[in-house]
Tab-separated table of C-alpha atoms and ligand atoms in Angstrom:
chain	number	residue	atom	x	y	z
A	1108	UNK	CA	141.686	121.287	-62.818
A	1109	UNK	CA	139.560	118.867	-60.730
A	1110	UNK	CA	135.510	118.741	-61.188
A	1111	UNK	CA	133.872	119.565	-58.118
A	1112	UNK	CA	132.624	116.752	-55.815
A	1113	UNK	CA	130.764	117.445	-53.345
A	1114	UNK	CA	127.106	116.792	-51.694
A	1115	UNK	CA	123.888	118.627	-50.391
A	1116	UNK	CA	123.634	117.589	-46.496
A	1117	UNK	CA	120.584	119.761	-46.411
A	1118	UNK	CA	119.685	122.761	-49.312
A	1119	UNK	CA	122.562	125.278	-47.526
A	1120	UNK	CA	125.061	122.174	-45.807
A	1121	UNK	CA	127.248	120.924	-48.105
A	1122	UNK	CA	130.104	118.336	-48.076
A	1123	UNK	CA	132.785	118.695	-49.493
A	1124	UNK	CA	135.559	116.669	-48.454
A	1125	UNK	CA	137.217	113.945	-50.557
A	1126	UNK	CA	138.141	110.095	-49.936
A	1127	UNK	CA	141.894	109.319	-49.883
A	1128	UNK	CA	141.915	105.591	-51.484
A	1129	UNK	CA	145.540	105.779	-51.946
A	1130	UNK	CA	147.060	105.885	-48.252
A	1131	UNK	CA	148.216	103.408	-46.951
A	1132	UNK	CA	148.689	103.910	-42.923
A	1133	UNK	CA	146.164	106.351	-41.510
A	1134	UNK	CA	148.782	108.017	-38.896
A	1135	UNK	CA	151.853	106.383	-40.697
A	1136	UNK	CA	150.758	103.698	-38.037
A	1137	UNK	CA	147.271	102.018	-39.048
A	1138	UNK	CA	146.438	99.887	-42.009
A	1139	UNK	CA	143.408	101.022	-43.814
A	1140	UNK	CA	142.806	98.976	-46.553
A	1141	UNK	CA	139.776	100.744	-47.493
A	1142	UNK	CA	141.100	104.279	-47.642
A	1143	UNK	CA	139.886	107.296	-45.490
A	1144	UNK	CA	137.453	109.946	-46.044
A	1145	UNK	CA	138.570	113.874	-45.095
A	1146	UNK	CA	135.227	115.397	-44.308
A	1147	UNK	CA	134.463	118.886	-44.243
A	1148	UNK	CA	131.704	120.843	-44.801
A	1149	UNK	CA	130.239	124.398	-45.729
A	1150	UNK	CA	127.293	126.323	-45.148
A	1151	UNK	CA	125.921	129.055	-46.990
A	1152	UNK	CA	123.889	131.773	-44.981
A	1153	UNK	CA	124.264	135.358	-45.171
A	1154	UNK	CA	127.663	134.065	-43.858
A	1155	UNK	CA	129.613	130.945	-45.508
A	1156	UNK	CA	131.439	128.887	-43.071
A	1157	UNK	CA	133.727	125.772	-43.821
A	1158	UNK	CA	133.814	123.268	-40.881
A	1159	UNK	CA	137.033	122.120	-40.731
A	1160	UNK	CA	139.862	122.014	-43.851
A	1161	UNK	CA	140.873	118.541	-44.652
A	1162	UNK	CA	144.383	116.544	-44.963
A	1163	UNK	CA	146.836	117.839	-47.891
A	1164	UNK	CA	146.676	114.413	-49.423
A	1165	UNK	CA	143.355	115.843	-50.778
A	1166	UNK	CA	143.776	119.648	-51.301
A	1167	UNK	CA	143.173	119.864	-54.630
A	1168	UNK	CA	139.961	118.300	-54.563
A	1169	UNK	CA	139.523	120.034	-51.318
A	1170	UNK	CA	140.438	123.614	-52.652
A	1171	UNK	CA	138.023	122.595	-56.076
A	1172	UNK	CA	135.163	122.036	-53.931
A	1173	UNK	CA	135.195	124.964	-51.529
A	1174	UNK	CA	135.667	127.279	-54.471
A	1175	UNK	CA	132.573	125.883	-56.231
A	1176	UNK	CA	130.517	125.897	-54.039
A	1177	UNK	CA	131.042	129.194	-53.190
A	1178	UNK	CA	130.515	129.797	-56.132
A	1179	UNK	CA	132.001	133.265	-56.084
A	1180	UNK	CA	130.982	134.629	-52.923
A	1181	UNK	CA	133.856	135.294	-50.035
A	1182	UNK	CA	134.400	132.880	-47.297
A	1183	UNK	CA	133.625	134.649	-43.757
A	1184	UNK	CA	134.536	131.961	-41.481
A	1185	UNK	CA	136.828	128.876	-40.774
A	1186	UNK	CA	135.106	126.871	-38.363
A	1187	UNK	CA	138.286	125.039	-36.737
A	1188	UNK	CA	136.623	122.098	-34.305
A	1189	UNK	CA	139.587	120.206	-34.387
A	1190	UNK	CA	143.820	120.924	-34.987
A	1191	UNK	CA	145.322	117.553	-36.135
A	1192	UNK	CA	146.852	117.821	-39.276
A	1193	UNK	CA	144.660	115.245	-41.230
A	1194	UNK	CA	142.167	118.370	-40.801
A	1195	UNK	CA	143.913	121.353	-39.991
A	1196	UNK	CA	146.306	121.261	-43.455
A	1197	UNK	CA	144.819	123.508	-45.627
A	1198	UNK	CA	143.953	126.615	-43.120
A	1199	UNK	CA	146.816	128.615	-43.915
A	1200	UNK	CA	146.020	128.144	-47.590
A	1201	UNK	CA	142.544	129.228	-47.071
A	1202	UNK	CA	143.588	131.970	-45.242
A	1203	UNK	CA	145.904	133.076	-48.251
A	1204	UNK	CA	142.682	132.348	-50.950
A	1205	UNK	CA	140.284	134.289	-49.019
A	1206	UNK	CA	141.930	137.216	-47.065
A	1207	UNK	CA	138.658	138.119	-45.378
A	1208	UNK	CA	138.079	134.754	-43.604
A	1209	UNK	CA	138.244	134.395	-39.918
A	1210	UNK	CA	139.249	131.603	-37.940
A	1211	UNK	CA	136.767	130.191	-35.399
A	1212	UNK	CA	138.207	128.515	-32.924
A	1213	UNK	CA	139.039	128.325	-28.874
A	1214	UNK	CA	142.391	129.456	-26.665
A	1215	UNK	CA	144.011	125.889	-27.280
A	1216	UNK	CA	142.994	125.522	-31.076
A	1217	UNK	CA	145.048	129.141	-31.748
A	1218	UNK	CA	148.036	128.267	-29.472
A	1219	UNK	CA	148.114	124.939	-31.451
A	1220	UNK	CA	148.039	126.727	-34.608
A	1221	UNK	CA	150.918	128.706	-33.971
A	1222	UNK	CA	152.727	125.532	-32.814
A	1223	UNK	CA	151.705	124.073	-36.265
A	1224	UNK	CA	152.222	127.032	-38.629
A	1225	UNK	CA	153.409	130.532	-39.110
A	1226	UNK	CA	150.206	132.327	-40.126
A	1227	UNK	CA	149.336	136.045	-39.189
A	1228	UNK	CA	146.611	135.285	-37.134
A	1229	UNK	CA	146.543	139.309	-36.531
A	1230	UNK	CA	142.246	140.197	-36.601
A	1231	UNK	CA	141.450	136.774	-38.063
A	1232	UNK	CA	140.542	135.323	-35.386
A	1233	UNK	CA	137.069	134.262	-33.402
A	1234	UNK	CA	137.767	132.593	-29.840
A	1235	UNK	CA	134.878	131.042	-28.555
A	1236	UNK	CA	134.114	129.463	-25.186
A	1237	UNK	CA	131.806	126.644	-24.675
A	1238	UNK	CA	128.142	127.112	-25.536
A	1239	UNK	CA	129.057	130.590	-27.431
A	1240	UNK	CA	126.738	130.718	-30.831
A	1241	UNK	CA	128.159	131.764	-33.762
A	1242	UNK	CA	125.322	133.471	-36.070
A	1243	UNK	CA	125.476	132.861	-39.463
A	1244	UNK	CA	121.986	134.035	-40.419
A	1245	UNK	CA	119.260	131.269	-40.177
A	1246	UNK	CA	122.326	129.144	-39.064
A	1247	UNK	CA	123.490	129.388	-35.891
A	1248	UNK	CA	126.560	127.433	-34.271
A	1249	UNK	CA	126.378	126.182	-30.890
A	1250	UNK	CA	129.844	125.547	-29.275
A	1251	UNK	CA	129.950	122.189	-27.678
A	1252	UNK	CA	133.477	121.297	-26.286
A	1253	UNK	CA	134.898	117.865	-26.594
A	1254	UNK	CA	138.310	117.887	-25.161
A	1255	UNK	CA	140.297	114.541	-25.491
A	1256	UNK	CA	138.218	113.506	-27.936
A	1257	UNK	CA	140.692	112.806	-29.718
A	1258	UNK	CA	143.195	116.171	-28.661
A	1259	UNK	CA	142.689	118.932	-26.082
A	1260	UNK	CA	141.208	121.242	-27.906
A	1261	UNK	CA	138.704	119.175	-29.970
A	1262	UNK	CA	135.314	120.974	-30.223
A	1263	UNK	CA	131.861	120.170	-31.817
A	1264	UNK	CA	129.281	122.317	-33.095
A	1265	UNK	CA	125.617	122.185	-32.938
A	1266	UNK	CA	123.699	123.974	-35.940
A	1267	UNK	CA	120.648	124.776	-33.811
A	1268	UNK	CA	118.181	125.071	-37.040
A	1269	UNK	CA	118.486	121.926	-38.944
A	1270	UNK	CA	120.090	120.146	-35.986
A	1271	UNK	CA	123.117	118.574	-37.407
A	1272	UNK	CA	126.080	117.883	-35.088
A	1273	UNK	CA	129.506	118.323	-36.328
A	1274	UNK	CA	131.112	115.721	-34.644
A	1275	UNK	CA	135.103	116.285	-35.090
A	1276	UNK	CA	136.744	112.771	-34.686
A	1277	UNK	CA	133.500	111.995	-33.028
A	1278	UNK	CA	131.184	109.060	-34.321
A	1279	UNK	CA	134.080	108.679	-37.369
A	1280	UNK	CA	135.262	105.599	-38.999
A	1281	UNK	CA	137.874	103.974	-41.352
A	1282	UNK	CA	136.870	103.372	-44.456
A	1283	UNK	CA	136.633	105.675	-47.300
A	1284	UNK	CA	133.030	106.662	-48.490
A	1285	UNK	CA	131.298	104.618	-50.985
A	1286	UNK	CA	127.724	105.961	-50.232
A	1287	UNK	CA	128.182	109.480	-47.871
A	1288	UNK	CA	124.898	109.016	-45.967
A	1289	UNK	CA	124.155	106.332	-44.154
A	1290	UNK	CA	120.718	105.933	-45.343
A	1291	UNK	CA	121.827	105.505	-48.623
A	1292	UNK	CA	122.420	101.589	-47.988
A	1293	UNK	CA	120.682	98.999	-46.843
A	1294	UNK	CA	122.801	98.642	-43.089
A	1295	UNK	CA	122.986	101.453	-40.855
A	1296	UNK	CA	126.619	100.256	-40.081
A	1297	UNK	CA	128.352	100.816	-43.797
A	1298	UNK	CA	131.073	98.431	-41.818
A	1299	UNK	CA	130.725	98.647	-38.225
A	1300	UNK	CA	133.866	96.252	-37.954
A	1301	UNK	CA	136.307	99.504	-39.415
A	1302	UNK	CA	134.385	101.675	-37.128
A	1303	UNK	CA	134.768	99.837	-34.374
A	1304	UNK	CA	138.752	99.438	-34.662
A	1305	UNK	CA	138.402	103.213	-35.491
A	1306	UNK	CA	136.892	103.854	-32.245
A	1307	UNK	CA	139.107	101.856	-30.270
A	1308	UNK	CA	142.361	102.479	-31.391
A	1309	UNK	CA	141.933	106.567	-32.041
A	1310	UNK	CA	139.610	107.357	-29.120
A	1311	UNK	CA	139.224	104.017	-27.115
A	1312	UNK	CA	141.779	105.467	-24.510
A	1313	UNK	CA	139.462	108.603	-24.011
A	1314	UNK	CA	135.906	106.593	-22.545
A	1315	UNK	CA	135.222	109.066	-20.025
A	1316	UNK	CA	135.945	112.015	-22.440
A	1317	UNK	CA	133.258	110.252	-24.951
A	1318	UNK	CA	131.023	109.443	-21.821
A	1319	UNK	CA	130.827	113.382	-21.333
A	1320	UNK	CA	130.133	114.121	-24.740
A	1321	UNK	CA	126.951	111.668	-25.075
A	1322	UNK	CA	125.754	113.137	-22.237
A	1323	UNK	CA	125.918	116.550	-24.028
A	1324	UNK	CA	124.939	114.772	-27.316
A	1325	UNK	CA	122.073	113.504	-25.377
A	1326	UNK	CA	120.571	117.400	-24.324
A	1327	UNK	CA	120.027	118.206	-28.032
A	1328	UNK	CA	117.957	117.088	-30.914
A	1329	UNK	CA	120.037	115.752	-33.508
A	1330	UNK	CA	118.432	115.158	-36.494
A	1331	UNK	CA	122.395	114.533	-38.609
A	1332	UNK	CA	126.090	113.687	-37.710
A	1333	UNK	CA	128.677	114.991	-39.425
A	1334	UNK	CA	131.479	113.636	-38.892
A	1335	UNK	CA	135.626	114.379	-39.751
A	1336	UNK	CA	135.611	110.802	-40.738
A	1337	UNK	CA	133.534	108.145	-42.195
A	1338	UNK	CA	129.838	108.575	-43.356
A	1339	UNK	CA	127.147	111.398	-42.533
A	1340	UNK	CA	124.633	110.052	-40.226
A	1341	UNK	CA	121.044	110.510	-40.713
A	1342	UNK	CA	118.961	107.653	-40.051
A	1343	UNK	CA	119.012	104.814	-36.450
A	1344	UNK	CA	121.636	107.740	-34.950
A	1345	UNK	CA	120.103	105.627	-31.687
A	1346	UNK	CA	122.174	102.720	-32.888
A	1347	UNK	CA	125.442	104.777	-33.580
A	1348	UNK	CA	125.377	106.511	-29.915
A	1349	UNK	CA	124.368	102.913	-28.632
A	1350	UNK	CA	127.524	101.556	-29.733
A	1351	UNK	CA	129.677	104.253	-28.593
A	1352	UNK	CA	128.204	104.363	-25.291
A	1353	UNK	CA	129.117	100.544	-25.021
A	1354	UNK	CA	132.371	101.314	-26.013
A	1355	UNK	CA	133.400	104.103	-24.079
A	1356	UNK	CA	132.110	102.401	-21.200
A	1357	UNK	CA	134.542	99.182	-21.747
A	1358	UNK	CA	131.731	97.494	-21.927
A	1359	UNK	CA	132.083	94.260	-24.247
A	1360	UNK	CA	129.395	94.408	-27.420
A	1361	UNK	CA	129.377	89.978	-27.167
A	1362	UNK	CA	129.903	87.680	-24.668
A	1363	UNK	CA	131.954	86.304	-27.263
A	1364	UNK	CA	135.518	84.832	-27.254
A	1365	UNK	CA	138.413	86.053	-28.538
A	1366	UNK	CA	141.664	83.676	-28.852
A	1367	UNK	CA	145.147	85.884	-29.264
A	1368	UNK	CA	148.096	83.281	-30.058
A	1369	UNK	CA	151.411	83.911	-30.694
A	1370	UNK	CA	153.438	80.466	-31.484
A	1371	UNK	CA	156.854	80.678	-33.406
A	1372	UNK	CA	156.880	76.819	-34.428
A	1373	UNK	CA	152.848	76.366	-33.845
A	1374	UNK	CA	152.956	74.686	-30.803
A	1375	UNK	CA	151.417	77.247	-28.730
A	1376	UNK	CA	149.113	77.846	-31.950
A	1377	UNK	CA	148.139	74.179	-31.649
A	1378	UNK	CA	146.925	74.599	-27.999
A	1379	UNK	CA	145.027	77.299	-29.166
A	1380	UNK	CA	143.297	75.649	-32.386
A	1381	UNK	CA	142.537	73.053	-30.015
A	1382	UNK	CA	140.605	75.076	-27.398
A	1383	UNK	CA	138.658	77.093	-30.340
A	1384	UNK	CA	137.809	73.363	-31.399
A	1385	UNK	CA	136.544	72.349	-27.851
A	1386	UNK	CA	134.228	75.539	-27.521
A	1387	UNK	CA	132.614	75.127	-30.305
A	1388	UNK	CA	131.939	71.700	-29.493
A	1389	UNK	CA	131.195	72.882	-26.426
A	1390	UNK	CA	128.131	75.274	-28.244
A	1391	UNK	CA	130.178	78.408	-27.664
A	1392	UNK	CA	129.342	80.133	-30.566
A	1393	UNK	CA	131.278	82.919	-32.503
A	1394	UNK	CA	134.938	82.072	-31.121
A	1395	UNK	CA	137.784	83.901	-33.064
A	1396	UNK	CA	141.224	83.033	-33.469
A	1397	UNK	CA	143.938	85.571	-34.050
A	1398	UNK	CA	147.758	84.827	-34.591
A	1399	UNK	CA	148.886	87.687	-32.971
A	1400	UNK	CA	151.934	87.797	-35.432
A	1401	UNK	CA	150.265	87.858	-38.221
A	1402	UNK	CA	147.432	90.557	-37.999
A	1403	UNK	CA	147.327	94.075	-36.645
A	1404	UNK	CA	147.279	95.421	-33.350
A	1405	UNK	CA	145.137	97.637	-34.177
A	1406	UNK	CA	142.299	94.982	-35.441
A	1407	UNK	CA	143.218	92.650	-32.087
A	1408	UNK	CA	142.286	95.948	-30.132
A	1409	UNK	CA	138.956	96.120	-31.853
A	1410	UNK	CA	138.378	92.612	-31.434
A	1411	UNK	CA	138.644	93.099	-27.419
A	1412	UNK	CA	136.295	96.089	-27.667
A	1413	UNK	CA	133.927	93.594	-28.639
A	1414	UNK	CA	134.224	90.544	-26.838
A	1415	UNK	CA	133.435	89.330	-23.384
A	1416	UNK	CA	136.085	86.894	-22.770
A	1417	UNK	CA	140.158	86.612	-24.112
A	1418	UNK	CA	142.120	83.641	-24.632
A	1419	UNK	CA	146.433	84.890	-24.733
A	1420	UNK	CA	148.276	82.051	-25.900
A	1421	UNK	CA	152.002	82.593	-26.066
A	1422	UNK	CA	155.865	81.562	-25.411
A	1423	UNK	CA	158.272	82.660	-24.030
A	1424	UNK	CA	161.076	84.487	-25.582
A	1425	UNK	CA	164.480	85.563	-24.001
A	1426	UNK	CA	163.239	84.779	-20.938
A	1427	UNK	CA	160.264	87.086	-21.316
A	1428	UNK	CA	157.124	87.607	-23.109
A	1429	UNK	CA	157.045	86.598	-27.153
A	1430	UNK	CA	157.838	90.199	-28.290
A	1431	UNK	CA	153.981	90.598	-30.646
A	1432	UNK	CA	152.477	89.577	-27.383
A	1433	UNK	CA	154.107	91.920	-25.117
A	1434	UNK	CA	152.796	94.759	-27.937
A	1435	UNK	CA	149.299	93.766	-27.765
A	1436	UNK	CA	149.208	93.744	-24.084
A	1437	UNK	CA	151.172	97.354	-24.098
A	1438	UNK	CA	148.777	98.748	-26.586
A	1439	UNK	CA	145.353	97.047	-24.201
A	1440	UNK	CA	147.112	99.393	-21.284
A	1441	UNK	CA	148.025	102.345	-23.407
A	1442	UNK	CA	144.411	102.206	-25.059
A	1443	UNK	CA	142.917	101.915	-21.035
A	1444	UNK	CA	140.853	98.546	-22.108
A	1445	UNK	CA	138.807	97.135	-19.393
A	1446	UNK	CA	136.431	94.531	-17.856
A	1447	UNK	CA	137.521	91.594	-19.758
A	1448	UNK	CA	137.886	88.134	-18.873
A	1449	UNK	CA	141.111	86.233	-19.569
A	1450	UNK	CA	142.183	82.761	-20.123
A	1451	UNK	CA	146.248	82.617	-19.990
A	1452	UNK	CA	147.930	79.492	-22.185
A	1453	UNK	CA	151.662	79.399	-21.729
A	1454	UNK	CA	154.755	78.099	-23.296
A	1455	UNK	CA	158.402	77.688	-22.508
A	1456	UNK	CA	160.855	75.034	-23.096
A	1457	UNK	CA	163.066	75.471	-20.065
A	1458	UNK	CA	161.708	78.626	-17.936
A	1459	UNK	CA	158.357	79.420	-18.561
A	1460	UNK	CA	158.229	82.954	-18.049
A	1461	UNK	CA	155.444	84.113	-20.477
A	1462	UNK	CA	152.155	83.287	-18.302
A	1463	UNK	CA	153.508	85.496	-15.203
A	1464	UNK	CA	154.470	88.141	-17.545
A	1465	UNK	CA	150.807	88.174	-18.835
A	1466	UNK	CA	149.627	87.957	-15.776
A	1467	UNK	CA	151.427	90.980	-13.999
A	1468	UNK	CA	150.458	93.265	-17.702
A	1469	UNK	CA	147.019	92.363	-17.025
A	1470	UNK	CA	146.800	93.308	-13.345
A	1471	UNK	CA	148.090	97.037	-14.203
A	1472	UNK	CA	144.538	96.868	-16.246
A	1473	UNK	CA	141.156	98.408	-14.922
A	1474	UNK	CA	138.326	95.081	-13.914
A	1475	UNK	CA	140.863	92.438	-16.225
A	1476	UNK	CA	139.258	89.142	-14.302
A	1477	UNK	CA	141.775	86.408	-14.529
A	1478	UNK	CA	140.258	82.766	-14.977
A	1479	UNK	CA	141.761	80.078	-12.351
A	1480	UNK	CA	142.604	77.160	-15.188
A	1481	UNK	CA	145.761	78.140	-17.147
A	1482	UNK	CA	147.590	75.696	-18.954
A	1483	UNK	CA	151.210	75.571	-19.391
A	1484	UNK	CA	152.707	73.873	-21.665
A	1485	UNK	CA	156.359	72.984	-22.396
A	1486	UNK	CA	157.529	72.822	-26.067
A	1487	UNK	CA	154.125	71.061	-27.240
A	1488	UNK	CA	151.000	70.410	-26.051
A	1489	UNK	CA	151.017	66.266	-24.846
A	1490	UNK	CA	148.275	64.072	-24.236
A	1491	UNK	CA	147.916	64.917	-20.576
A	1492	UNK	CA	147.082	68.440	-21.237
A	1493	UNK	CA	143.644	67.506	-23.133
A	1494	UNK	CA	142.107	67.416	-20.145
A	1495	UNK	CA	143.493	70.692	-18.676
A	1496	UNK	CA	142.341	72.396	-21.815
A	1497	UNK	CA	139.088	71.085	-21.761
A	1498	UNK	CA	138.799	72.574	-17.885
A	1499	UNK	CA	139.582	75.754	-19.418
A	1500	UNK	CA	137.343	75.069	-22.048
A	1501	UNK	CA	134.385	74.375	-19.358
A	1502	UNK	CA	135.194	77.733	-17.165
A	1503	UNK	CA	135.223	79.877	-20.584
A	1504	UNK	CA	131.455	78.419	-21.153
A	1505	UNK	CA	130.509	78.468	-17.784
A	1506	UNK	CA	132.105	82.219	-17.623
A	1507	UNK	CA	129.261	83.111	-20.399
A	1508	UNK	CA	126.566	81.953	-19.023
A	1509	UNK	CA	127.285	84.317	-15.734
B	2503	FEO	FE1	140.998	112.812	-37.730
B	2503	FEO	FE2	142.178	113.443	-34.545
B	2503	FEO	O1	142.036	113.616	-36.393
């Protein structure tokens, strides 16, 4: 049998979620070297709710910690504010446990449970519209709906009392917990880099969606943030929405640059070591360099969230784009990124293909400003091209100072 782990929010909130250490892709699909956390919480009133199950990687733990802390009293509600499985696994089993629990949720989150699983939803259900308040006792749970943030039929609630938003996939991040609350380390940001790439790869296609929830967020007093993944936020909340406002604007955080290469024998990498070398003596400060190849898409993507200007660097390859290229620029469409400035570095040894290619990906993207110098180069960067390279160089800096 597990212990219980779990922690007071406030004295009738509780957590009780678990970190998953062990995984290794968060959606079979993104790396997380630093695990995930599964958040859900209860709260004890005349009623108890649970907000939210968590994934089945964790339902022992999970199970452990709802059944301490209720501590032998039945569970009345299960608050469901969001249906994806890292979240919605463990409501049939809660279902079975406690036979007089209802299931809170709105007209998509019970045609998406039937999709999911074959549960009798027959009088255990509570369908609420948005801005309905679910009484509790002194708690009292104010609708708030979310939808495409990240699915259809995502919802938040507002406990009106102690003013604590739960979130959904809202405000989340990579990263299992080491500390839960945010206050409980000297940073706001536990890692703002894993929240970031969280943000931009899970929700970054959805900035009008998250647009329409701060502006909701913004009409109530929020004193904590809970959450589905990631820490519980209770102290410089201004500095979390600021950062997802930038965000889900497309706005970059740094007029920064970012240089994506991809170079099979290192020629086009050379070119590109070569203009990160030439910024910086130019007094550009803060240039990164990526091999495209070699790190994930998914950390690339997070990297354009947050800088002002891009650098792609790459051959071409069957008479197209260099195939980790052509992903990168896919995902930048499929994620909606905007308003970024771009720097295009070719390479081809016979028919250089790749610059137009990156060209016509980028013009199918929202505000993508295309810088005049390019460079081309064929096979490997020669003596000549110094000078073109240092142009570019020049109309990045210049491009910063705008
Ligand atoms: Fe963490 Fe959209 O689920």
């Amino acid at each position: 049998m597990k212990m219980q782990n779990t922690r007071k929010i406030t004295d009738n909130v509780v957590w009780i979620g678990a970190n998953d250490r062990r995984i290794a892709l968060f959606e079979n699909l993104f790396p997380v070297e630093r695990g995930v956390s599964y958040n859900s919480y209860m709260i004890l009133d005349e009623k108890t709710a649970v907000m939210d199950t968590a994934d089945s990687a964790v339902t022992q733990q999970f199970l452990e910690n709802v059944r301490r802390t209720l501590d032998g009293r039945d569970l009345d509600y299960i608050v469901v504010n969001h249906m994806e499985p890292d979240h919605c696994a463990n409501i049939e089993m809660l279902m079975r446990l406690y036979p007089g629990a209802k299931v809170v949720g709105n007209a998509k989150t019970f045609q998406m449970i039937g999709q999911f699983y074959d549960v009798d939803l027959t009088d255990r259900t509570v369908t609420v519209k948005e801005g309905d308040v679910l009484e509790l006792g002194q708690h009292r749970l104010q609708f708030v709906f979310a939808p495409m943030v990240h699915w259809p039929e995502v919802m938040m609630a507002y406990e009106q009392t102690e003013k604590i938003l739960f979130s959904a996939d809202a405000f989340g991040s990579f990263g299992a917990v080491d500390a839960l609350f945010n206050d409980e380390q000297d940073n706001p940001f536990a890692d703002l880099a894993e929240m970031r790439r969280y943000f931009a790869n899970i929700v970054g296609k959805y900035g009008p969606q998250v647009q329409a929830v701060l502006k909701k967020a913004a009409g109530l007093e929020i004193s904590t943030i809970c959450p589905l993944h990631g820490q519980v936020w209770r102290r410089d909340l201004d500095l979390l929405l600021e950062k997802h406002d930038k965000w889900s604007r497309y706005e970059a955080e740094e007029k920064a640059v970012a240089i994506f290469y991809a170079s099979m024998y290192g020629n086009t990498a050379e070119a590109a070591e070569v203009l990160a070398a030439m910024l910086a003596e130019a007094g550009v400060k803060n240039t990164v360099v990526y091999d495209v190849s070699r790190t994930h898409v998914s950390w690339l993507i997070a990297e354009i969230f947050r800088c002002s200007n891009l650098v792609l660097a790459a051959p071409t390859y069957n008479n197209g784009l260099y195939p980790a290229m052509l992903n990168l620029l896919e995902d930048m469409k499929a994620l909606n990124l905007q308003n970024r400035k771009v720097s295009i570095v070719e390479n081809g040894s016979w028919a250089p293909q790749a610059g137009k290619i990156m060209r016509e990906k980028l013009a199918g993207l929202k505000g993508m400003e295309i810088l005049e110098k390019s460079v081309t180069v064929k096979s490997s960067l020669k003596e000549g091209q110094m000078e073109e390279l240092r142009q570019m160089c020049a109309e990045i800096a210049g491009s910063l100072k705008a």
